[in-house]
mmCIF file of N, CA, C and O in Angstrom:
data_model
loop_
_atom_site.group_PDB
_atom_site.id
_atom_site.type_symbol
_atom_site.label_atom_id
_atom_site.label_comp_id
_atom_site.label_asym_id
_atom_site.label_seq_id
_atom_site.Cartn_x
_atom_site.Cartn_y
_atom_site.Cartn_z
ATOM 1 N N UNK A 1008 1.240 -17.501 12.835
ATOM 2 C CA UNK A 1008 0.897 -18.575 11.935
ATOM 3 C C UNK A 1008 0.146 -17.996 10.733
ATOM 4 O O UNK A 1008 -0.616 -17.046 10.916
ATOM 5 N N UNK A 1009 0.353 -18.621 9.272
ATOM 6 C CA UNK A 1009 -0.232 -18.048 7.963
ATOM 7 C C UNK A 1009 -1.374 -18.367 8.249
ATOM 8 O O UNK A 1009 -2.030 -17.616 7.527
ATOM 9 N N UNK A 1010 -2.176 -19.055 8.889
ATOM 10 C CA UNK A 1010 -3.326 -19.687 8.410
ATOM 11 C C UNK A 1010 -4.503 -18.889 9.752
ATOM 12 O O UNK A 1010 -5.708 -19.139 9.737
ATOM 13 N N UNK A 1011 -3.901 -18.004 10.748
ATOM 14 C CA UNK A 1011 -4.355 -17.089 11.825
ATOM 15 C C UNK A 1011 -4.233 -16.157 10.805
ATOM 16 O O UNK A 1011 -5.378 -15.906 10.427
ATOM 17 N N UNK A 1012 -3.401 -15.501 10.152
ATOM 18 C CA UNK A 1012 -3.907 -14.127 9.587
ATOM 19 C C UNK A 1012 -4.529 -14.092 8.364
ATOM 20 O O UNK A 1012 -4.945 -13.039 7.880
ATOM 21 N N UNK A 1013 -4.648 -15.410 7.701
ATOM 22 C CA UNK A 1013 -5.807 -15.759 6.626
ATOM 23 C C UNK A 1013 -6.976 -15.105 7.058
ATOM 24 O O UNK A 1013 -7.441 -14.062 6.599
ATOM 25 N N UNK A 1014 -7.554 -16.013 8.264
ATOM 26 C CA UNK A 1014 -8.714 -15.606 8.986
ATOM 27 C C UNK A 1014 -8.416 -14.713 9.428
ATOM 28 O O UNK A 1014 -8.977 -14.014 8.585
ATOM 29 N N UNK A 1015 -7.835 -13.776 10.292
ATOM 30 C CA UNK A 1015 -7.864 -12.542 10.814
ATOM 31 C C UNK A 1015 -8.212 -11.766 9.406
ATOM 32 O O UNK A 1015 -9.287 -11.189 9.571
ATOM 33 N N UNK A 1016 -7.767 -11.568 8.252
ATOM 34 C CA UNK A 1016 -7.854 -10.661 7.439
ATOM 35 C C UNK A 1016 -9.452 -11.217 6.656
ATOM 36 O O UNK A 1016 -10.123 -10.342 6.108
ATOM 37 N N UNK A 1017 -9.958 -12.634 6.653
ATOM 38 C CA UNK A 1017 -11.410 -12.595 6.026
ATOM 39 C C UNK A 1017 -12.358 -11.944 6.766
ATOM 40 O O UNK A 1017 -13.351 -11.357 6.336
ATOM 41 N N UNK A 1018 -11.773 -12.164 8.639
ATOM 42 C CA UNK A 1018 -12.614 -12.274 9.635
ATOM 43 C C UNK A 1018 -12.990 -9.956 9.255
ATOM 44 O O UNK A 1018 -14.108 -9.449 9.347
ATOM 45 N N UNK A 1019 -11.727 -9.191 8.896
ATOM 46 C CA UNK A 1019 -11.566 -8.093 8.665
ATOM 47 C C UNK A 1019 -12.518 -7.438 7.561
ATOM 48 O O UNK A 1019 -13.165 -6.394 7.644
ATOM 49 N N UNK A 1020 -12.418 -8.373 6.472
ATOM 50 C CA UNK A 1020 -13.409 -7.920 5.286
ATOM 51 C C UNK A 1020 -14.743 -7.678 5.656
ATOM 52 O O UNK A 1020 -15.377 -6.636 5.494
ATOM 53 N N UNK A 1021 -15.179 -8.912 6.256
ATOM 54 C CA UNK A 1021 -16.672 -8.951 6.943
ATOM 55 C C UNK A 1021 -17.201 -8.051 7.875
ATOM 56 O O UNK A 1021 -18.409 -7.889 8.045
ATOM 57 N N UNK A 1022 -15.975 -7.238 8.713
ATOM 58 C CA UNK A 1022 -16.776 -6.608 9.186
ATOM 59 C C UNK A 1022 -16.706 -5.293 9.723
ATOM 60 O O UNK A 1022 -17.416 -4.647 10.493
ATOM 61 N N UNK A 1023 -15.513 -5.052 9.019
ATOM 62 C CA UNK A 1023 -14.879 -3.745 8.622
ATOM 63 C C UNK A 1023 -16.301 -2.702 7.628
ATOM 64 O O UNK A 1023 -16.684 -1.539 7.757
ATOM 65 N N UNK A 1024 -16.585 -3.464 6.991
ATOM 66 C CA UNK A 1024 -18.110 -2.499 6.298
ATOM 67 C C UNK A 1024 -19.448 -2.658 7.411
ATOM 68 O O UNK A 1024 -20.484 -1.997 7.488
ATOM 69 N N UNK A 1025 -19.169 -3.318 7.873
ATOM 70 C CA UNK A 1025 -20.260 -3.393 9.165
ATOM 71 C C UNK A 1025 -20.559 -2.453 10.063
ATOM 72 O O UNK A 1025 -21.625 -1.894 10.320
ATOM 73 N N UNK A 1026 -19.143 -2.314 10.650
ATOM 74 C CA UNK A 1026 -18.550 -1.039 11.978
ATOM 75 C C UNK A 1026 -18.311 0.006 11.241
ATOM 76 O O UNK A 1026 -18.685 0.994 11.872
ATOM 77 N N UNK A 1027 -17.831 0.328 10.118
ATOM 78 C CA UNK A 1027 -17.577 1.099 9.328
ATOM 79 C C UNK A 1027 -18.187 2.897 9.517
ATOM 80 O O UNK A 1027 -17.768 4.024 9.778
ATOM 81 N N UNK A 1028 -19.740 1.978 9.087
ATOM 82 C CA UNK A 1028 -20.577 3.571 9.325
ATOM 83 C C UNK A 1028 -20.972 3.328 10.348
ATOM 84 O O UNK A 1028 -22.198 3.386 10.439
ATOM 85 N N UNK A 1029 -20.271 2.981 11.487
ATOM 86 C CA UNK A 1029 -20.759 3.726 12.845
ATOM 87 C C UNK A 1029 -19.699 4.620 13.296
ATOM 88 O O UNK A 1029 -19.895 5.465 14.169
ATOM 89 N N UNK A 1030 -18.625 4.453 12.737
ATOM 90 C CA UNK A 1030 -18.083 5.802 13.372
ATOM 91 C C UNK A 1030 -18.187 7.293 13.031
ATOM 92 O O UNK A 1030 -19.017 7.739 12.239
ATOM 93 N N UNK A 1031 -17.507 7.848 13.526
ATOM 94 C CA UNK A 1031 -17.698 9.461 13.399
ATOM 95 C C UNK A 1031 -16.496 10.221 12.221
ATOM 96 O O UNK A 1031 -15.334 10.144 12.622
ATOM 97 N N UNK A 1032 -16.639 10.748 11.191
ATOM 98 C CA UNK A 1032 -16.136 11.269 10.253
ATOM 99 C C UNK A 1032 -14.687 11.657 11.066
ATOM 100 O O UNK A 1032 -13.818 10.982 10.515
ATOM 101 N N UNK A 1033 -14.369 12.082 11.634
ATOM 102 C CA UNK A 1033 -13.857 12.654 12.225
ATOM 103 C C UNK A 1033 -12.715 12.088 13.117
ATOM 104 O O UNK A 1033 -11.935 12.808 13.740
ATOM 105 N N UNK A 1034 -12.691 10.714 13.118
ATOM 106 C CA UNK A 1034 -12.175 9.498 13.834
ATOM 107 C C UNK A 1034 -11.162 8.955 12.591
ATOM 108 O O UNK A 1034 -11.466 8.642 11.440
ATOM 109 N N UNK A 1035 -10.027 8.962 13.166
ATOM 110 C CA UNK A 1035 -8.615 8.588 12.081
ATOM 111 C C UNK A 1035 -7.947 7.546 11.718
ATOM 112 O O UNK A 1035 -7.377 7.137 10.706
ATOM 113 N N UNK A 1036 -8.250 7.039 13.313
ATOM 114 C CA UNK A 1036 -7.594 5.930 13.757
ATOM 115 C C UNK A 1036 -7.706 4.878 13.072
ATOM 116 O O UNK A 1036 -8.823 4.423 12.826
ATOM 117 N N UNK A 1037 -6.301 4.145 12.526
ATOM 118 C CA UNK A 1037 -6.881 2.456 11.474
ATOM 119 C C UNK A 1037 -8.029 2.542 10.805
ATOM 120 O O UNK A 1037 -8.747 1.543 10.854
ATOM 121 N N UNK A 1038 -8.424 3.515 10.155
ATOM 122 C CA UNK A 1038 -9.140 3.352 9.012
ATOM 123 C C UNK A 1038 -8.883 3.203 7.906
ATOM 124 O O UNK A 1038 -7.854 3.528 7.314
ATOM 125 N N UNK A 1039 -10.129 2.515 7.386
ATOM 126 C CA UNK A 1039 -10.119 2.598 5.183
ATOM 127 C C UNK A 1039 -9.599 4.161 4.592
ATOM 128 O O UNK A 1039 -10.045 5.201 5.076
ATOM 129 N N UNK A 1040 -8.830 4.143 3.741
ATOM 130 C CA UNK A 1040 -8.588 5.391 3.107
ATOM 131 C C UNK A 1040 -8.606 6.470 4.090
ATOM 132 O O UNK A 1040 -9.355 7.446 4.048
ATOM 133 N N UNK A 1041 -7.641 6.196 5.065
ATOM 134 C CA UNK A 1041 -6.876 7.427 5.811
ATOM 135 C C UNK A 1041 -5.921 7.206 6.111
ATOM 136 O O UNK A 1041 -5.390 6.126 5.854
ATOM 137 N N UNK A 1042 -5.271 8.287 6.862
ATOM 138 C CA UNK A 1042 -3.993 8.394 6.467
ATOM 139 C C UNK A 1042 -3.968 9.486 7.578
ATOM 140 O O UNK A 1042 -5.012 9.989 7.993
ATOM 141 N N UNK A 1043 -2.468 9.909 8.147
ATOM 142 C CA UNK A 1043 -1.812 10.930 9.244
ATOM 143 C C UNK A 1043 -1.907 12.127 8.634
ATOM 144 O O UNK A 1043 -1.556 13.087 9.319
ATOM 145 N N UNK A 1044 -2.338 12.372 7.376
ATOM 146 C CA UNK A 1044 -2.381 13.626 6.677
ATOM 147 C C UNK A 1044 -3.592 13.966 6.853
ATOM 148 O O UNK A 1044 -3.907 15.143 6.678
ATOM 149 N N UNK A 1045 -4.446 13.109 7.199
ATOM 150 C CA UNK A 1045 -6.019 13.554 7.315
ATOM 151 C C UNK A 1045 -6.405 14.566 8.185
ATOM 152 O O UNK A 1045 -6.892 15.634 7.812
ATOM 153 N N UNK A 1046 -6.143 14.169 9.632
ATOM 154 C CA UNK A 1046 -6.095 15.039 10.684
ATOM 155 C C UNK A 1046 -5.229 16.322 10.891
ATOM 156 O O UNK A 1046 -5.354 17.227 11.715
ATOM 157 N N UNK A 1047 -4.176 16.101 9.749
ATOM 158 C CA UNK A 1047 -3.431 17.439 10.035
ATOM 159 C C UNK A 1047 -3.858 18.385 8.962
ATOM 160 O O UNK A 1047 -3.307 19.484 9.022
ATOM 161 N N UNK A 1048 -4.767 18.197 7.935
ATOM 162 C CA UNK A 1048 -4.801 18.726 7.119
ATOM 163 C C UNK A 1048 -6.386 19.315 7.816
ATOM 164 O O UNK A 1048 -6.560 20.534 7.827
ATOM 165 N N UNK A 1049 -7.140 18.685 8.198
ATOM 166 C CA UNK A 1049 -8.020 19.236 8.833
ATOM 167 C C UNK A 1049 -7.893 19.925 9.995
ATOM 168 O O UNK A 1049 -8.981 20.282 10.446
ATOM 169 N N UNK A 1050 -6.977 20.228 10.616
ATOM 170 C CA UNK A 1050 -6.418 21.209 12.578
ATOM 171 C C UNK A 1050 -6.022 22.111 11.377
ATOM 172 O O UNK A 1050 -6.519 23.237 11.376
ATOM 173 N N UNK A 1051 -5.233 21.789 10.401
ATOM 174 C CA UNK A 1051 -4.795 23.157 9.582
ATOM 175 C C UNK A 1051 -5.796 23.810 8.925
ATOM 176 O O UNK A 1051 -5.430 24.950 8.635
ATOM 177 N N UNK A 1052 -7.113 23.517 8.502
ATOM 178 C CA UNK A 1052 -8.227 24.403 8.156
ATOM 179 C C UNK A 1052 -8.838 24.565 9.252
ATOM 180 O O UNK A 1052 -9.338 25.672 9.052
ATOM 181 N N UNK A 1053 -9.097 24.321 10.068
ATOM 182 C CA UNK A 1053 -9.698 24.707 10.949
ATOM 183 C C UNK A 1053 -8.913 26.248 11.587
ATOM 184 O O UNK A 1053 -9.383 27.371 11.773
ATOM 185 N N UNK A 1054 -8.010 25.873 11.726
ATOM 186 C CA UNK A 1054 -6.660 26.767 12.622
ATOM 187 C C UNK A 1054 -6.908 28.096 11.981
ATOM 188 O O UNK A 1054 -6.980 29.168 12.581
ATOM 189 N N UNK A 1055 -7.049 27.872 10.493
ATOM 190 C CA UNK A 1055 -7.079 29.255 9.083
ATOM 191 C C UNK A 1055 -8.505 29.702 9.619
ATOM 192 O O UNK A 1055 -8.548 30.913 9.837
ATOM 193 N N UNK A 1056 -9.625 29.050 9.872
ATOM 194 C CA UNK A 1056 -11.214 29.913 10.245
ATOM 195 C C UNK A 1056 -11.336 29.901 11.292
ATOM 196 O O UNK A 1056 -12.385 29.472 11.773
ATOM 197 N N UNK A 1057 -10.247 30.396 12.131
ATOM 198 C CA UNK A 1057 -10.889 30.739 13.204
ATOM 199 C C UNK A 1057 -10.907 29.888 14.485
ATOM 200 O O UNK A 1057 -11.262 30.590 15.432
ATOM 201 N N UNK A 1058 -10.728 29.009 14.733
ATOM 202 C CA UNK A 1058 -10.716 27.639 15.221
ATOM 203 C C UNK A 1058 -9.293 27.967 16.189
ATOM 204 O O UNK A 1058 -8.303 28.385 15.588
ATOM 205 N N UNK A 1059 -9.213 27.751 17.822
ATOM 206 C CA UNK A 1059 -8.072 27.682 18.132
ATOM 207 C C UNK A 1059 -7.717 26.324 19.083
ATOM 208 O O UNK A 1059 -6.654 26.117 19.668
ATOM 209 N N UNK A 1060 -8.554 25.725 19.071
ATOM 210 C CA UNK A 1060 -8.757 24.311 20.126
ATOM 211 C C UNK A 1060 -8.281 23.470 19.348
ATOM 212 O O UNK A 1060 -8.430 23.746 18.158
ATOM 213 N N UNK A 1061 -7.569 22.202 19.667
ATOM 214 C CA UNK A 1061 -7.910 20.766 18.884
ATOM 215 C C UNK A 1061 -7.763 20.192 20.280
ATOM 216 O O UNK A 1061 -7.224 20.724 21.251
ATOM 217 N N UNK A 1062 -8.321 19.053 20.197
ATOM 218 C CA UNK A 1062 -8.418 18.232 21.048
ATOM 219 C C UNK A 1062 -7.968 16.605 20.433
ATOM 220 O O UNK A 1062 -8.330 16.180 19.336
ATOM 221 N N UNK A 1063 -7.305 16.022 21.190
ATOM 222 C CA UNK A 1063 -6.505 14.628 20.611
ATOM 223 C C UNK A 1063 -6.626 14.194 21.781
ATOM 224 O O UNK A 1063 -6.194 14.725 22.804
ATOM 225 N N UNK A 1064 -7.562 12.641 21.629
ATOM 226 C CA UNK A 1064 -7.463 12.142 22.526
ATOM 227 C C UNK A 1064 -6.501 10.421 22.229
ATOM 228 O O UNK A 1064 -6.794 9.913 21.146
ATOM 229 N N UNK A 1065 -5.622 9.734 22.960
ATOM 230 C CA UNK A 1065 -4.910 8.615 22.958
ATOM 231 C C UNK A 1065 -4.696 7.793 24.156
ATOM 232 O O UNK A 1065 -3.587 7.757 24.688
ATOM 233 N N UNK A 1066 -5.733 7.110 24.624
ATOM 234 C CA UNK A 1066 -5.795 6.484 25.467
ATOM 235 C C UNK A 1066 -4.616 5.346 25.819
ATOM 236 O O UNK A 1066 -4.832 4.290 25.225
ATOM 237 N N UNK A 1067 -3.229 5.332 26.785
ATOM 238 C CA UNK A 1067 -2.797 4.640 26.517
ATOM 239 C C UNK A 1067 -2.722 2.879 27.329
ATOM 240 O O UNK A 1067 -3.198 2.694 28.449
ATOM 241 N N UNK A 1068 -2.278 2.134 26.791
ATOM 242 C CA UNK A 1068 -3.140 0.640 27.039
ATOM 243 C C UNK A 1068 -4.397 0.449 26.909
ATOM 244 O O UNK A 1068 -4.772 -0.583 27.466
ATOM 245 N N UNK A 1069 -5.363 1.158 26.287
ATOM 246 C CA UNK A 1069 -6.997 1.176 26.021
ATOM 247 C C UNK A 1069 -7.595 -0.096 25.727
ATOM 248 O O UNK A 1069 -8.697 -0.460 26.139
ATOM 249 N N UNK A 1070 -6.596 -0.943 24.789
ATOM 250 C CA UNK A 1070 -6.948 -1.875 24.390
ATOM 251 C C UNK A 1070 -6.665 -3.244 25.613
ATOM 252 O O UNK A 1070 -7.219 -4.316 25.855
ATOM 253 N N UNK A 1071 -5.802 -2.685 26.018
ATOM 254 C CA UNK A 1071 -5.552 -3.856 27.385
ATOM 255 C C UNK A 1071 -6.157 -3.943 28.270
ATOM 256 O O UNK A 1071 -5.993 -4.754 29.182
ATOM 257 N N UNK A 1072 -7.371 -2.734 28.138
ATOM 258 C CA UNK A 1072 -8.113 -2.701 29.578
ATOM 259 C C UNK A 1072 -9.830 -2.855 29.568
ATOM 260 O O UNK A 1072 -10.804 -2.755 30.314
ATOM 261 N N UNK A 1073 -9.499 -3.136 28.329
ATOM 262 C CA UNK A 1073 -11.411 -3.591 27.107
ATOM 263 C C UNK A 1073 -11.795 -4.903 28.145
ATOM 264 O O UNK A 1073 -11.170 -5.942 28.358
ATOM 265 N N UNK A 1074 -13.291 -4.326 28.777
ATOM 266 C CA UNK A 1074 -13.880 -5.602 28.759
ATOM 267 C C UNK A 1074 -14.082 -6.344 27.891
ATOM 268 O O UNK A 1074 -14.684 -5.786 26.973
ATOM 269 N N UNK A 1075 -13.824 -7.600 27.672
ATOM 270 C CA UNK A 1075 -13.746 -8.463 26.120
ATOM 271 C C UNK A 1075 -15.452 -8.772 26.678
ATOM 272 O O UNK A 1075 -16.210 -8.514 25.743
ATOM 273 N N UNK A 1076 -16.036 -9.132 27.629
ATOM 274 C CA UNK A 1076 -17.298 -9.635 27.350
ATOM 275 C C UNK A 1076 -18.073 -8.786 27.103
ATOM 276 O O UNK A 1076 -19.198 -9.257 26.943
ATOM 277 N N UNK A 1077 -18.005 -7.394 26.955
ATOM 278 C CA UNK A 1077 -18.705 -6.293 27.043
ATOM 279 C C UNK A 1077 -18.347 -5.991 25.870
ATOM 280 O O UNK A 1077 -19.396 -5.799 25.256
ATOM 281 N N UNK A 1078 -17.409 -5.821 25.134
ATOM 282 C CA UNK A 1078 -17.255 -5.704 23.725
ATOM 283 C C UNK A 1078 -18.196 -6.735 23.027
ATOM 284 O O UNK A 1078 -19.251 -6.428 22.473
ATOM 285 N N UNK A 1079 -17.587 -8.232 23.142
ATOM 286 C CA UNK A 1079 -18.408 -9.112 22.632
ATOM 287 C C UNK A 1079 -19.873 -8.898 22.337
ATOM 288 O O UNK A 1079 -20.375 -9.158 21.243
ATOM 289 N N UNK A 1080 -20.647 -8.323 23.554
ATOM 290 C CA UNK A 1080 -21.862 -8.029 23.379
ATOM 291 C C UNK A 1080 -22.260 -7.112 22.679
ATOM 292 O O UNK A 1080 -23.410 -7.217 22.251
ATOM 293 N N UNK A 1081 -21.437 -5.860 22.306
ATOM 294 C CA UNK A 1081 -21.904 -4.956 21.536
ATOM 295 C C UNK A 1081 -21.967 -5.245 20.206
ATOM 296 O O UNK A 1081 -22.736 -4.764 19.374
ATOM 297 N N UNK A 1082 -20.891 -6.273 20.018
ATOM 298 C CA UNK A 1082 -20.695 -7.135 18.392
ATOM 299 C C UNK A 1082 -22.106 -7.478 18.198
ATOM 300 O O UNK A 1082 -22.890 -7.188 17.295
ATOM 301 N N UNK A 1083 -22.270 -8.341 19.540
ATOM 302 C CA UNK A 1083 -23.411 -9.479 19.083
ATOM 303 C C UNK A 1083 -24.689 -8.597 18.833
ATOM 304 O O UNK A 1083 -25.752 -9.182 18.623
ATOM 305 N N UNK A 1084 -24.653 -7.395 18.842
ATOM 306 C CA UNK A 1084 -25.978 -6.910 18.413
ATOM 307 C C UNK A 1084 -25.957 -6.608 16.976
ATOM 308 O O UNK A 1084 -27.027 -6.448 16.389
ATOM 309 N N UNK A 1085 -24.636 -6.500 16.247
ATOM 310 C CA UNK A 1085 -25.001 -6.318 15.069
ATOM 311 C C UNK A 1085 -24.399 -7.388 13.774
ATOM 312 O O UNK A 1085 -24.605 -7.192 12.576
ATOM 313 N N UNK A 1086 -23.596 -8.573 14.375
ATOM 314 C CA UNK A 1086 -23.285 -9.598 14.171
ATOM 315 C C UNK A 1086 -23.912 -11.075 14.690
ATOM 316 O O UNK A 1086 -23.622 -11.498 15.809
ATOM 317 N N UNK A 1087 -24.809 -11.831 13.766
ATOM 318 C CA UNK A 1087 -25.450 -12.634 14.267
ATOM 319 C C UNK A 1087 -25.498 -13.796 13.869
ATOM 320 O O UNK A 1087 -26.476 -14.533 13.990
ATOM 321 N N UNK A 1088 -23.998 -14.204 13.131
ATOM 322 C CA UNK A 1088 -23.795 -15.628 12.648
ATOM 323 C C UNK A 1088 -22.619 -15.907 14.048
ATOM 324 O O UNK A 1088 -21.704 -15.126 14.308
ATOM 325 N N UNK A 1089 -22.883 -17.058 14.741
ATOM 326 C CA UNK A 1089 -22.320 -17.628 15.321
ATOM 327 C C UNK A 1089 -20.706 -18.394 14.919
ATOM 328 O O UNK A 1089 -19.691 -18.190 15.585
ATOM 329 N N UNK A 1090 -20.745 -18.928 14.188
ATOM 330 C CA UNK A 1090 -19.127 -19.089 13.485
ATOM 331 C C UNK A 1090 -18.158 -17.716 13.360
ATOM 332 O O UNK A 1090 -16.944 -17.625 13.541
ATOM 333 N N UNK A 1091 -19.049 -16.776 13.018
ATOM 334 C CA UNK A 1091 -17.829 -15.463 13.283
ATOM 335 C C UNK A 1091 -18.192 -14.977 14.596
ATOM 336 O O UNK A 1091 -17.131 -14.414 14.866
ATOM 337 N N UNK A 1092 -18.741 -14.837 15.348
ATOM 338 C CA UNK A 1092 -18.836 -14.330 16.722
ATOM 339 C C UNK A 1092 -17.521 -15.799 17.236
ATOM 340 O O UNK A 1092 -16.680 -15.607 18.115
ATOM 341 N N UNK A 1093 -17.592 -16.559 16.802
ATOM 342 C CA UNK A 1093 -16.773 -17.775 17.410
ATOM 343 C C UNK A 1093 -15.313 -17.326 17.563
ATOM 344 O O UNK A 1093 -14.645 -17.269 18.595
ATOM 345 N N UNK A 1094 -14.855 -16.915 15.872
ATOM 346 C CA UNK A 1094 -13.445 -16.447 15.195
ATOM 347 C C UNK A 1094 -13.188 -15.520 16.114
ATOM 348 O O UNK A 1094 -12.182 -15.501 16.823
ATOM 349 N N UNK A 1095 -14.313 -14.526 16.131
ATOM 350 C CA UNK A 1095 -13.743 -13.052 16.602
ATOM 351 C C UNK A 1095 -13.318 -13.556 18.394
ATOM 352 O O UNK A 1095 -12.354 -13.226 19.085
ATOM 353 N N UNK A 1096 -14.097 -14.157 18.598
ATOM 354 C CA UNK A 1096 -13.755 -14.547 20.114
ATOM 355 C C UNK A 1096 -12.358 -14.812 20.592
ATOM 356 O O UNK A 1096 -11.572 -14.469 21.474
ATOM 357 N N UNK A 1097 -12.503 -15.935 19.110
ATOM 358 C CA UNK A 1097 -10.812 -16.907 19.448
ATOM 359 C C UNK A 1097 -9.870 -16.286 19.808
ATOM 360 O O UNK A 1097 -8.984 -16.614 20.597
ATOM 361 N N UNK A 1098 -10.118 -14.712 18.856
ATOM 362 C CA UNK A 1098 -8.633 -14.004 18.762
ATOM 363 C C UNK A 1098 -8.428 -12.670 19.536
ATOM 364 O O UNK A 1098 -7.340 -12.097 19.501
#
């Protein structure tokens, strides 16, 4: 439905800069301004100094196996308007 990915994508703006800087530089996955070239361009400098490890991790079904109330709670510590804790719930 148009009017689910309205909100999915405002519900995105809000809090995409939120979670944002908590991750680790180094993390590729569905991010702002990245891209599949990121990670390969970085195993390829690394590979040139010396470096012979990479490690890739891809958990598969990860997302199917998320405690949703245990997620929820980690939101709710840094999200504290109730109408979007509501949205994010719905979906």
């Amino acid at each position: 439905m148009i009017a689910d990915r309205v909100v999915q994508a405002a519900l995105k703006l809000v809090l995409e800069p939120i979670f944002e800087s908590d991750f680790k530089p180094v993390s590729y996955g569905f991010r702002p301004k990245r891209r599949a070239q990121n990670p390969i361009a970085e195993a390829y400098f690394y590979g040139t100094h010396g470096y012979r490890w990479v490690l890739d991790a891809d958990i598969a079904a990860c997302f199917d196996e998320i405690d949703h109330a245990a997620l929820m709670d980690r939101v709710r510590l840094s999200i504290k308007d109730k109408q979007v804790l509501a949205l994010l719930k719905a979906f």
